Coordinates of C-alpha atoms in Angstrom, one line a residue:
Chain Z
M1 CA -26.5 1.4 3.8
E2 CA -23.5 3.7 2.3
L3 CA -21.0 2.4 0.3
F4 CA -17.1 3.9 0.0
F5 CA -15.6 1.7 -2.4
L6 CA -12.0 2.5 -2.0
G7 CA -10.2 -0.8 -4.7
T8 CA -11.8 -1.3 -7.5
S9 CA -8.8 -2.7 -9.7
A10 CA -7.8 -6.7 -10.0
G11 CA -5.0 -8.5 -9.8
V12 CA -2.3 -5.3 -9.1
P13 CA -2.7 -1.7 -8.4
T14 CA -2.8 0.8 -11.8
R15 CA -2.7 5.0 -11.5
R16 CA -6.2 5.0 -11.4
R17 CA -7.3 2.1 -9.7
N18 CA -6.5 0.3 -6.0
V19 CA -6.9 -3.5 -4.9
S20 CA -9.5 -4.5 -3.8
A21 CA -11.2 -3.1 -0.5
L22 CA -14.9 -1.4 0.0
A23 CA -16.5 0.3 3.1
L24 CA -19.2 -0.2 4.4
R25 CA -21.5 2.2 6.9
P26 CA -24.8 1.8 8.1
T27 CA -26.9 5.5 7.0
G28 CA -26.7 8.0 10.4
Q29 CA -23.6 6.4 12.4
S30 CA -19.9 6.9 12.7
R31 CA -18.5 2.7 12.9
W32 CA -18.3 0.8 9.7
F33 CA -17.0 -2.2 8.3
L34 CA -14.5 -3.0 5.7
F35 CA -14.8 -5.9 2.8
D36 CA -11.3 -6.3 2.2
C37 CA -8.4 -4.9 2.3
G38 CA -6.1 -4.6 -0.2
E39 CA -2.2 -2.7 -0.3
A40 CA -2.8 0.5 0.0
T41 CA -6.1 0.2 1.6
Q42 CA -5.0 2.5 4.7
H43 CA -3.8 5.0 2.1
R44 CA -7.0 5.5 0.9
I45 CA -8.9 5.8 4.1
L46 CA -6.7 8.1 5.1
E47 CA -8.0 10.0 2.0
S48 CA -11.7 9.6 2.9
S49 CA -13.6 11.0 5.8
L50 CA -13.6 7.1 7.9
S51 CA -11.9 7.0 10.4
L52 CA -9.9 4.4 11.8
F53 CA -11.0 4.5 15.4
R54 CA -14.5 3.5 14.0
L55 CA -13.5 0.6 12.6
E56 CA -15.3 -2.2 14.4
R57 CA -15.3 -5.8 11.5
I58 CA -13.4 -6.0 9.1
F59 CA -14.4 -8.9 6.3
I60 CA -11.8 -11.1 4.0
T61 CA -13.9 -12.4 1.4
H62 CA -10.6 -14.7 0.3
L63 CA -6.3 -14.9 0.8
H64 CA -5.3 -13.7 -3.0
G65 CA -2.9 -11.0 -2.4
D66 CA -4.7 -8.1 -4.1
H67 CA -7.7 -9.0 -1.0
V68 CA -5.7 -9.1 1.8
Y69 CA -1.9 -7.7 2.1
G70 CA -3.6 -4.5 3.3
L71 CA -4.0 -6.2 6.3
F72 CA -0.8 -6.5 7.8
G73 CA -0.6 -1.8 7.4
L74 CA -3.9 -1.7 8.5
L75 CA -3.7 -2.9 11.8
A76 CA 0.1 -1.8 12.7
S77 CA -1.2 2.3 11.9
R78 CA -4.8 1.5 14.0
G79 CA -2.3 0.6 16.8
M80 CA 0.7 3.2 16.1
H81 CA -2.1 5.2 16.3
R82 CA -3.2 4.0 19.5
C83 CA -6.7 3.0 18.6
E84 CA -7.8 0.4 21.4
A85 CA -11.4 -0.2 20.2
P86 CA -11.4 -4.5 20.0
L87 CA -10.8 -5.2 16.3
W88 CA -13.2 -8.1 14.7
V89 CA -11.5 -9.6 11.3
Y90 CA -13.3 -12.2 9.2
G91 CA -11.4 -14.4 6.9
P92 CA -10.8 -17.7 5.0
E93 CA -9.0 -20.3 7.1
G94 CA -5.7 -19.9 6.9
L95 CA -5.9 -16.0 7.3
G96 CA -4.6 -16.8 10.7
E97 CA -1.8 -18.2 10.6
M98 CA -0.5 -15.6 7.9
L99 CA -1.5 -12.6 10.3
E100 CA 1.0 -14.9 12.9
A101 CA 3.4 -14.7 11.2
V102 CA 3.5 -11.4 9.9
M103 CA 3.1 -10.1 13.4
R104 CA 5.8 -12.0 14.7
A105 CA 8.8 -11.2 12.0
S106 CA 7.7 -8.0 12.5
R107 CA 7.1 -7.6 16.4
L108 CA 3.8 -6.0 15.5
T109 CA 2.1 -6.0 19.0
L110 CA -1.5 -4.2 18.7
P111 CA -2.7 -2.3 22.0
F112 CA -6.3 -3.4 20.9
D113 CA -8.2 -6.7 20.6
L114 CA -7.7 -8.3 17.7
H115 CA -10.3 -11.4 17.6
V116 CA -9.1 -13.2 13.8
V117 CA -12.0 -15.2 13.2
P118 CA -12.1 -18.3 10.7
L119 CA -15.4 -19.0 8.0
L120 CA -16.4 -22.5 7.3
G121 CA -19.0 -22.0 5.8
D122 CA -22.7 -20.7 5.7
E123 CA -22.7 -18.6 8.6
T124 CA -24.6 -15.4 10.3
I125 CA -22.7 -13.0 12.1
E126 CA -25.5 -11.0 14.1
L127 CA -23.6 -7.2 15.1
E128 CA -26.2 -4.7 16.5
G129 CA -28.8 -3.6 14.2
L130 CA -26.8 -5.5 11.1
R131 CA -27.0 -9.2 10.5
V132 CA -24.2 -10.4 7.9
S133 CA -24.6 -14.0 6.6
T134 CA -22.3 -15.8 5.0
L135 CA -21.9 -17.7 1.8
P136 CA -19.3 -19.6 0.3
L137 CA -18.3 -18.7 -3.6
S138 CA -17.0 -20.3 -6.5
H139 CA -12.9 -19.6 -6.9
S140 CA -9.9 -20.8 -6.9
I141 CA -9.7 -20.9 -3.7
P142 CA -11.9 -20.8 -0.8
S143 CA -13.8 -17.7 -1.4
Y144 CA -16.8 -16.2 -0.3
G145 CA -19.9 -13.6 -0.5
F146 CA -21.1 -11.7 2.6
V147 CA -25.2 -10.8 2.2
V148 CA -25.8 -7.8 5.7
E149 CA -29.0 -6.5 6.0
E150 CA -30.6 -4.4 8.0
A151 CA -33.2 -5.2 11.3
R152 CA -36.9 -4.5 10.4
R153 CA -37.2 0.0 10.6
P154 CA -39.7 1.1 12.5
G155 CA -42.7 2.1 9.9
R156 CA -43.3 5.1 8.4
F157 CA -44.8 7.8 10.6
D158 CA -47.9 9.5 8.7
P159 CA -49.4 13.1 10.3
E160 CA -52.6 13.0 8.3
R161 CA -53.9 10.0 10.6
A162 CA -52.6 12.2 13.3
R163 CA -54.2 15.8 12.4
G164 CA -57.2 13.4 12.0
L165 CA -56.9 12.3 15.6
G166 CA -57.0 15.7 16.6
I167 CA -53.3 15.6 18.3
P168 CA -51.4 19.2 17.4
E169 CA -48.4 19.6 15.2
G170 CA -45.5 20.4 17.4
P171 CA -43.6 18.1 19.8
L172 CA -46.1 15.7 20.2
F173 CA -45.2 14.6 16.4
G174 CA -41.2 13.6 17.1
R175 CA -42.1 11.8 20.4
L176 CA -44.6 9.7 18.8
Q177 CA -42.1 8.7 15.6
Q178 CA -39.8 8.8 18.1
G179 CA -42.3 5.4 20.1
H180 CA -43.8 7.1 22.3
S181 CA -46.9 7.5 23.7
V182 CA -48.2 10.3 24.4
R183 CA -51.2 12.5 26.3
L184 CA -53.0 14.8 24.2
P185 CA -54.3 18.2 26.0
D186 CA -58.1 17.2 26.2
G187 CA -56.3 13.9 28.6
R188 CA -56.3 11.1 25.5
T189 CA -53.5 9.1 25.5
V190 CA -52.1 8.3 21.9
H191 CA -49.7 4.9 20.9
P192 CA -46.9 5.0 18.2
S193 CA -49.1 2.2 16.0
Q194 CA -52.0 4.0 15.9
V195 CA -49.8 7.1 13.6
M196 CA -47.3 4.1 12.1
G197 CA -47.9 2.5 8.7
P198 CA -46.6 -1.5 9.0
P199 CA -42.8 -1.9 10.0
R200 CA -40.3 -2.4 6.8
P201 CA -37.9 -4.3 5.8
G202 CA -34.1 -2.9 6.2
K203 CA -32.7 -2.8 3.3
R204 CA -30.4 -6.3 1.8
V205 CA -27.0 -5.5 0.4
A206 CA -24.0 -8.9 -0.5
V207 CA -20.5 -8.3 -1.3
A208 CA -18.9 -11.1 -3.3
G209 CA -15.2 -12.1 -3.3
D210 CA -14.0 -13.5 -6.4
N211 CA -16.5 -15.5 -7.9
D212 CA -17.6 -17.0 -10.9
Q213 CA -21.0 -18.2 -9.9
P214 CA -22.9 -15.0 -9.5
G215 CA -26.4 -17.0 -9.4
R216 CA -25.4 -18.6 -5.0
F217 CA -26.7 -15.1 -4.6
E218 CA -30.2 -16.3 -6.6
P219 CA -31.2 -17.8 -3.1
W220 CA -30.7 -13.9 -1.3
G221 CA -32.7 -12.2 -3.5
P222 CA -34.3 -9.7 -4.2
L223 CA -31.3 -7.9 -2.8
D224 CA -31.4 -3.7 -2.5
G225 CA -27.3 -4.0 -3.6
L226 CA -25.0 -6.4 -5.1
V227 CA -21.1 -5.6 -5.2
H228 CA -19.4 -8.8 -7.3
E229 CA -16.9 -8.9 -9.5
A230 CA -16.7 -8.5 -13.7
T231 CA -13.3 -8.9 -14.5
Y232 CA -14.0 -9.8 -18.2
T233 CA -16.2 -8.9 -21.5
Q234 CA -17.0 -12.0 -22.4
E235 CA -15.0 -11.5 -25.8
D236 CA -12.4 -11.4 -23.4
F237 CA -12.8 -14.1 -21.6
D238 CA -13.1 -16.2 -23.9
R239 CA -9.9 -15.5 -25.8
L240 CA -7.8 -16.2 -22.2
E241 CA -5.4 -18.4 -22.3
V242 CA -5.1 -19.1 -18.6
K243 CA -8.5 -18.7 -16.9
Y244 CA -8.8 -18.1 -13.8
R245 CA -12.2 -18.3 -12.7
H246 CA -13.2 -15.5 -13.6
T247 CA -17.1 -14.0 -13.7
T248 CA -17.8 -11.5 -17.0
A249 CA -19.6 -8.7 -17.7
R250 CA -22.3 -10.8 -19.4
E251 CA -22.3 -13.5 -17.0
L252 CA -22.7 -10.9 -13.7
G253 CA -25.9 -9.0 -16.2
I254 CA -27.6 -12.5 -16.8
A255 CA -27.4 -13.7 -13.5
A256 CA -28.2 -10.0 -12.2
E257 CA -31.5 -10.5 -13.9
R258 CA -32.2 -13.3 -12.0
I259 CA -31.6 -12.6 -8.7
G260 CA -33.6 -9.2 -9.0
V261 CA -31.2 -6.8 -7.7
G262 CA -32.1 -3.0 -7.4
H263 CA -28.7 -1.2 -7.5
L264 CA -25.8 -3.8 -9.4
L265 CA -22.2 -3.2 -8.5
A266 CA -19.5 -4.2 -10.7
T267 CA -16.5 -4.1 -9.6
H268 CA -12.9 -5.9 -9.7
I269 CA -11.9 -4.5 -13.2
S270 CA -9.1 -5.8 -15.5
P271 CA -5.9 -3.5 -15.8
R272 CA -6.8 -3.9 -19.3
Y273 CA -10.2 -2.1 -19.5
D274 CA -8.8 0.9 -17.2
S275 CA -10.0 3.7 -20.2
P276 CA -13.2 5.3 -20.4
E277 CA -13.8 3.6 -23.3
R278 CA -12.9 0.3 -22.4
E279 CA -14.8 0.2 -19.3
Q280 CA -18.7 1.1 -21.4
E281 CA -17.7 -2.1 -23.0
L282 CA -17.8 -3.8 -19.2
V283 CA -21.3 -1.6 -18.6
E284 CA -22.8 -1.7 -22.2
E285 CA -22.1 -5.9 -22.7
I286 CA -24.4 -5.8 -18.5
R287 CA -26.7 -3.6 -19.3
S288 CA -28.2 -5.5 -22.7
H289 CA -28.5 -8.7 -19.7
F290 CA -29.8 -6.3 -16.9
H291 CA -32.7 -4.1 -16.5
G292 CA -31.7 -2.7 -13.4
T293 CA -29.6 0.9 -11.9
V294 CA -25.9 -0.4 -12.8
T295 CA -23.0 1.0 -12.0
L296 CA -19.1 0.4 -12.6
A297 CA -17.1 1.4 -9.7
Y298 CA -13.9 3.7 -9.0
D299 CA -11.8 3.9 -6.6
G300 CA -13.6 7.0 -4.4
L301 CA -17.8 6.3 -6.0
R302 CA -19.3 6.6 -2.2
I303 CA -23.0 4.9 -2.8
E304 CA -26.3 5.1 -0.8
I305 CA -27.9 1.8 -1.5
Chain O
M1 CA 24.1 7.0 -8.6
E2 CA 20.9 8.7 -8.6
L3 CA 18.4 8.3 -5.6
F4 CA 14.7 8.4 -5.6
F5 CA 12.9 8.9 -2.4
L6 CA 9.6 6.7 -2.3
G7 CA 9.1 6.8 0.9
T8 CA 9.4 8.4 4.2
S9 CA 7.9 8.8 7.1
A10 CA 8.0 6.8 9.9
G11 CA 6.0 4.3 11.2
V12 CA 3.0 5.4 9.6
P13 CA 1.5 6.9 5.8
T14 CA 0.0 10.2 6.3
R15 CA -1.3 12.2 3.2
R16 CA 2.5 14.2 2.4
R17 CA 5.1 10.7 2.9
N18 CA 4.7 6.8 2.8
V19 CA 6.7 5.2 5.2
S20 CA 10.0 4.1 4.0
A21 CA 11.2 3.0 0.5
L22 CA 14.4 4.5 -1.5
A23 CA 15.4 3.7 -5.7
L24 CA 19.0 3.9 -5.9
R25 CA 20.0 3.5 -10.1
P26 CA 23.7 4.0 -11.3
T27 CA 23.8 6.7 -12.9
G28 CA 23.0 5.9 -17.0
Q29 CA 21.2 2.5 -16.7
S30 CA 18.1 1.2 -16.4
R31 CA 18.6 -1.2 -13.6
W32 CA 18.0 -0.4 -10.2
F33 CA 17.5 -1.3 -6.8
L34 CA 15.5 -1.4 -3.9
F35 CA 16.5 -0.3 -0.3
D36 CA 13.3 -1.3 2.5
C37 CA 9.6 -1.6 0.7
G38 CA 7.4 -0.7 3.4
E39 CA 3.4 -1.1 2.5
A40 CA 2.6 0.8 -1.2
T41 CA 6.0 1.4 -2.7
Q42 CA 4.9 -0.6 -5.5
H43 CA 2.4 2.5 -6.0
R44 CA 4.8 5.1 -5.6
I45 CA 7.4 3.2 -8.0
L46 CA 3.3 3.0 -10.9
E47 CA 3.6 7.3 -10.6
S48 CA 7.9 6.9 -11.5
S49 CA 10.0 6.0 -13.7
L50 CA 10.7 3.0 -12.9
S51 CA 10.2 -0.1 -14.0
L52 CA 9.4 -3.0 -12.1
F53 CA 11.0 -5.0 -14.8
R54 CA 14.0 -3.4 -14.4
L55 CA 14.5 -4.1 -10.5
E56 CA 17.4 -6.3 -9.9
R57 CA 18.3 -5.8 -6.2
I58 CA 15.7 -5.4 -2.6
F59 CA 18.0 -5.3 0.4
I60 CA 15.3 -4.8 3.4
T61 CA 17.4 -3.2 6.4
H62 CA 15.1 -4.8 9.1
L63 CA 11.3 -6.5 9.7
H64 CA 9.6 -3.9 10.7
G65 CA 6.2 -3.0 8.8
D66 CA 6.2 -0.1 7.2
H67 CA 9.8 -1.1 6.0
V68 CA 8.8 -3.8 4.3
Y69 CA 4.5 -4.7 4.4
G70 CA 4.9 -3.5 1.3
L71 CA 7.4 -6.4 -0.3
F72 CA 4.6 -9.3 -0.1
G73 CA 2.5 -7.2 -3.1
L74 CA 5.5 -5.7 -4.7
L75 CA 6.5 -9.1 -5.5
A76 CA 2.8 -10.5 -6.4
S77 CA 3.1 -7.1 -8.9
R78 CA 6.1 -7.8 -10.6
G79 CA 4.8 -11.8 -11.4
M80 CA 1.1 -11.1 -12.7
H81 CA 2.8 -8.3 -14.8
R82 CA 5.1 -11.6 -16.0
C83 CA 8.3 -10.7 -15.3
E84 CA 10.9 -13.8 -15.4
A85 CA 14.3 -12.2 -14.7
P86 CA 15.9 -13.1 -11.5
L87 CA 15.0 -11.0 -8.0
W88 CA 17.0 -11.2 -4.8
V89 CA 16.1 -9.7 -1.6
Y90 CA 18.3 -9.6 1.2
G91 CA 17.0 -8.8 4.6
P92 CA 17.0 -9.7 8.4
E93 CA 16.7 -13.7 10.0
G94 CA 13.1 -13.8 9.1
L95 CA 12.1 -12.3 6.3
G96 CA 12.4 -15.6 4.2
E97 CA 9.6 -17.4 7.0
M98 CA 7.5 -15.1 6.5
L99 CA 7.5 -14.6 2.9
E100 CA 6.6 -18.7 2.9
A101 CA 3.7 -17.5 5.2
V102 CA 2.3 -15.2 3.4
M103 CA 3.7 -17.0 -0.5
R104 CA 1.7 -20.0 0.8
A105 CA -1.4 -18.3 2.6
S106 CA -2.6 -16.1 -0.3
R107 CA -1.6 -18.9 -3.2
L108 CA 1.7 -16.5 -4.7
T109 CA 3.4 -18.2 -7.1
L110 CA 5.8 -16.1 -9.1
P111 CA 7.2 -16.7 -13.1
F112 CA 11.3 -15.7 -11.5
D113 CA 13.6 -17.1 -9.1
L114 CA 13.3 -15.2 -6.2
H115 CA 16.6 -15.6 -4.1
V116 CA 15.8 -14.7 -0.2
V117 CA 18.9 -14.0 1.2
P118 CA 19.7 -13.9 5.2
L119 CA 22.2 -11.8 6.3
L120 CA 23.7 -12.5 9.3
G121 CA 26.5 -9.6 9.8
D122 CA 29.6 -8.2 8.1
E123 CA 29.0 -8.8 4.1
T124 CA 29.6 -8.1 1.1
I125 CA 28.2 -8.4 -2.4
E126 CA 30.0 -8.0 -4.9
L127 CA 27.6 -6.8 -8.5
E128 CA 28.7 -6.3 -11.9
G129 CA 30.3 -2.8 -11.1
L130 CA 29.0 -1.9 -7.1
R131 CA 30.1 -3.5 -4.0
V132 CA 27.3 -3.5 -1.2
S133 CA 29.2 -3.8 2.1
T134 CA 26.5 -4.9 4.8
L135 CA 26.5 -3.2 8.7
P136 CA 25.1 -4.4 12.2
L137 CA 23.3 -1.0 12.8
S138 CA 21.5 -0.4 16.2
H139 CA 18.1 -0.7 17.1
S140 CA 15.9 -2.5 19.7
I141 CA 15.2 -5.1 16.7
P142 CA 18.6 -6.8 13.7
S143 CA 18.4 -3.6 11.9
Y144 CA 21.1 -3.0 9.0
G145 CA 23.0 -0.2 7.4
F146 CA 24.4 -0.4 3.3
V147 CA 27.4 0.9 2.6
V148 CA 27.6 0.9 -1.7
E149 CA 30.5 2.0 -3.6
E150 CA 31.0 2.1 -7.5
A151 CA 33.7 0.8 -8.3
R152 CA 36.9 2.8 -9.7
R153 CA 36.2 5.4 -12.9
P154 CA 37.9 5.9 -15.4
G155 CA 40.7 9.5 -16.0
R156 CA 38.8 11.9 -17.4
F157 CA 40.1 12.7 -20.6
D158 CA 42.2 16.4 -21.0
P159 CA 41.9 18.1 -24.0
E160 CA 44.8 20.2 -24.4
R161 CA 47.0 17.0 -23.7
A162 CA 45.0 15.5 -26.8
R163 CA 45.3 18.6 -28.4
G164 CA 48.8 19.1 -27.4
L165 CA 49.9 15.8 -28.9
G166 CA 48.0 17.4 -32.4
I167 CA 45.3 14.8 -32.2
P168 CA 42.5 16.6 -35.0
E169 CA 39.0 17.6 -32.9
G170 CA 36.2 14.8 -34.3
P171 CA 35.7 11.3 -33.5
L172 CA 39.5 10.5 -32.8
F173 CA 38.7 12.4 -29.1
G174 CA 35.3 9.6 -28.9
R175 CA 37.4 7.1 -29.6
L176 CA 41.0 7.3 -27.1
Q177 CA 38.0 8.2 -24.1
Q178 CA 36.4 4.7 -25.2
G179 CA 38.9 3.4 -23.8
H180 CA 41.3 2.5 -27.5
S181 CA 44.5 3.6 -29.0
V182 CA 44.7 5.5 -32.2
R183 CA 46.5 6.0 -35.4
L184 CA 46.6 9.6 -36.9
P185 CA 46.9 11.2 -40.5
D186 CA 50.4 11.3 -39.6
G187 CA 51.4 7.6 -39.0
R188 CA 51.9 7.7 -35.0
T189 CA 49.9 5.7 -32.0
V190 CA 48.2 7.5 -29.4
H191 CA 47.1 5.7 -25.9
P192 CA 44.3 6.7 -23.7
S193 CA 46.7 6.9 -20.9
Q194 CA 49.0 9.6 -23.1
V195 CA 45.1 11.5 -23.1
M196 CA 43.8 10.0 -19.8
G197 CA 44.4 11.4 -15.8
P198 CA 44.3 8.8 -13.2
P199 CA 41.4 6.6 -12.7
R200 CA 39.0 8.1 -10.1
P201 CA 37.6 6.2 -7.2
G202 CA 34.1 5.8 -7.5
K203 CA 31.1 7.2 -5.3
R204 CA 30.2 5.5 -1.6
V205 CA 27.2 5.6 -0.4
A206 CA 26.0 4.7 2.7
V207 CA 21.8 3.8 3.6
A208 CA 20.6 2.6 7.5
G209 CA 18.1 1.1 8.5
D210 CA 16.3 2.3 11.3
N211 CA 19.0 2.9 14.2
D212 CA 20.6 4.9 17.3
Q213 CA 24.1 5.0 16.1
P214 CA 25.2 7.2 13.5
G215 CA 28.7 6.6 14.5
R216 CA 28.9 3.6 13.7
F217 CA 29.1 4.6 10.1
E218 CA 32.9 5.8 10.4
P219 CA 35.0 3.7 9.9
W220 CA 33.0 3.9 5.8
G221 CA 33.6 7.2 6.3
P222 CA 34.5 9.7 4.4
L223 CA 31.3 9.4 2.0
D224 CA 29.5 11.4 -0.6
G225 CA 26.3 10.4 1.0
L226 CA 24.3 9.5 3.7
V227 CA 21.0 8.5 4.3
H228 CA 20.0 8.7 7.6
E229 CA 17.1 8.6 10.1
A230 CA 16.3 12.0 11.7
T231 CA 13.0 10.6 13.2
Y232 CA 13.0 13.0 16.2
T233 CA 13.4 16.6 16.8
Q234 CA 16.8 16.1 20.4
E235 CA 13.5 18.2 22.3
D236 CA 11.0 16.1 21.1
F237 CA 13.0 12.7 22.0
D238 CA 13.7 14.1 25.6
R239 CA 10.0 14.6 26.1
L240 CA 9.0 10.9 24.8
E241 CA 7.4 8.7 27.2
V242 CA 8.7 5.9 25.2
K243 CA 11.7 5.7 23.1
Y244 CA 12.4 3.3 20.2
R245 CA 16.0 3.9 19.8
H246 CA 15.6 6.5 17.4
T247 CA 18.2 9.3 16.0
T248 CA 17.4 12.4 16.6
A249 CA 18.0 15.6 14.4
R250 CA 21.0 16.4 16.5
E251 CA 23.2 13.4 16.6
L252 CA 22.8 13.0 13.0
G253 CA 24.3 16.0 12.1
I254 CA 26.7 15.3 15.3
A255 CA 28.2 11.4 13.5
A256 CA 27.4 13.3 9.9
E257 CA 30.2 15.5 10.7
R258 CA 32.7 13.0 12.1
I259 CA 32.8 10.7 9.1
G260 CA 32.9 13.1 6.8
V261 CA 29.3 12.9 4.4
G262 CA 29.2 15.6 1.2
H263 CA 25.1 15.0 1.7
L264 CA 23.6 13.9 4.2
L265 CA 20.1 12.8 3.0
A266 CA 17.7 13.0 6.5
T267 CA 14.6 10.8 6.5
H268 CA 12.3 8.8 8.1
I269 CA 10.4 11.3 9.8
S270 CA 8.0 11.6 12.3
P271 CA 3.9 12.0 11.3
R272 CA 4.7 14.9 14.0
Y273 CA 6.5 17.2 11.2
D274 CA 3.6 17.2 8.8
S275 CA 4.8 20.7 8.2
P276 CA 7.3 22.9 6.2
E277 CA 7.8 25.0 9.8
R278 CA 8.2 21.7 11.5
E279 CA 9.9 19.8 9.0
Q280 CA 12.1 23.3 9.2
E281 CA 14.0 22.7 12.5
L282 CA 15.2 19.3 11.9
V283 CA 17.8 20.6 9.8
E284 CA 18.3 23.7 11.2
E285 CA 18.9 20.9 14.8
I286 CA 21.5 19.1 12.6
R287 CA 22.5 22.1 10.3
S288 CA 23.5 23.3 13.5
H289 CA 26.3 20.5 13.4
F290 CA 27.0 19.4 10.5
H291 CA 28.4 22.2 7.6
G292 CA 28.2 19.9 4.5
T293 CA 25.1 19.9 2.9
V294 CA 22.0 18.5 4.2
T295 CA 18.7 17.6 2.6
L296 CA 15.7 16.9 4.5
A297 CA 14.1 14.0 2.2
Y298 CA 10.6 13.8 0.5
D299 CA 8.3 11.6 -1.4
G300 CA 9.5 12.4 -4.8
L301 CA 13.0 13.7 -3.9
R302 CA 15.8 12.8 -6.9
I303 CA 18.9 13.3 -6.3
E304 CA 22.7 12.6 -7.7
I305 CA 25.4 12.1 -5.9

């Protein structure tokens, strides 16, 4: 799976980071999915290689403005570009009502079917080759995480075994890799199972909304990738007069170690860390508790999991 | 008055132009006003010398998304930056209801008083040193123009007359220019009226929302500045299968000539003109009917009227 970070700031945009949005594209495909849609997400898409025409599903983690105010304009632009492919938008209760109010007041009509699906708890959404499971998180308002699992992938082709069976190198190798049985020049038939390893599990990546209990992902571990907020360092958070139920870098590191995360992608960075030096504080705090790969996400980052 | 063009595209953002927004700042002041607030207007403000803390009033011409979808995020950010100065938002009926629905769903509370004032027809809004008159326009939905008039300005100081009265050049010149009477070394008193010309009328600038009848500004002529859409060339408009009640470059040129416009600022440019060559077609079409100054607005343009 490819992840494109379109916005990685918390609360307000800065000159370097826009508010939350993340694109996920299954490797080798052109269709893609969007997680959260802060204001100006469509502007970031315009600067990327992603096309609104191939956007199939949008998942909104929660209804705070920095995660959803870009949805109205994105829908309007997809419509004005005359994209007719249907679009599904999943999000907490209240999303549909807000969308309707905005569309009614601004007289927005769309040339595509818009399916707004309210999230109500633990659910599983089956997409072609992918399964998305929803996970209620802990924040000041209802917030969700999404676990995206690829279907099992075929096993690896073993060229040694194929040669051992006397199969001539060339087109027959390709046919077997694609799952077809082949007939050899000497009349024997070889089946894929004779030259392919066991099916491999698909990758599993989780994308979290705002959340102060990253441990909620433990039952889903191990995860190949986890995209989760690390809004503050522990020290800064402890000093805040008003606390908004976010995860600190320290808490995220501890949880990721327990979950078993392959690649941890920390995002939703408070504007106070808007310099390379301060960003480094967040990374080091995570690393002192977590021993896997850590990347502090930035706008424009593309990662393959 | 200074005009800052923050967004000059019609309908959808392009890489070069964002959707509609225009800042107006009385010369020499830091307070300013915003006309329309398309998505990502706050991002454009972030890149400018304007501060959300000094934004006092917002005027929304009409409720199409490309003129208003940036309002939610701009309000939220002004609040998150803890700006406590009150803010007035003027706009067509339905604006308040839409804002309420979005604020309710996204649990947005603001640390400042937000006054949403519905526009109902011809109105006059008196601000300190400025008068804003509203003018209903002609579009597919209710749309307004705003005529901004400065209060009368003091006359010009005449240094020849001052010297003729025997006033020594220096601080006394400044006192007179500031409207104070002065006492000369020889005992005579000189009053400002003796050395200042007659009061000068303030500048008058009109800002239009989407509108297919630019002639509606004729009763307000002459205008020092007019910001008005020129969405298409006449030829392109005539070829459109579906027409959305916009003004062509030709129609704008003809109307501006009749109104008597000092500086015509054409904006709300269809994405089809997203090249210098195509933009030039719009300018030439306007110029073949209008003999004043014409500027095709672009994002980042700053003009003093």
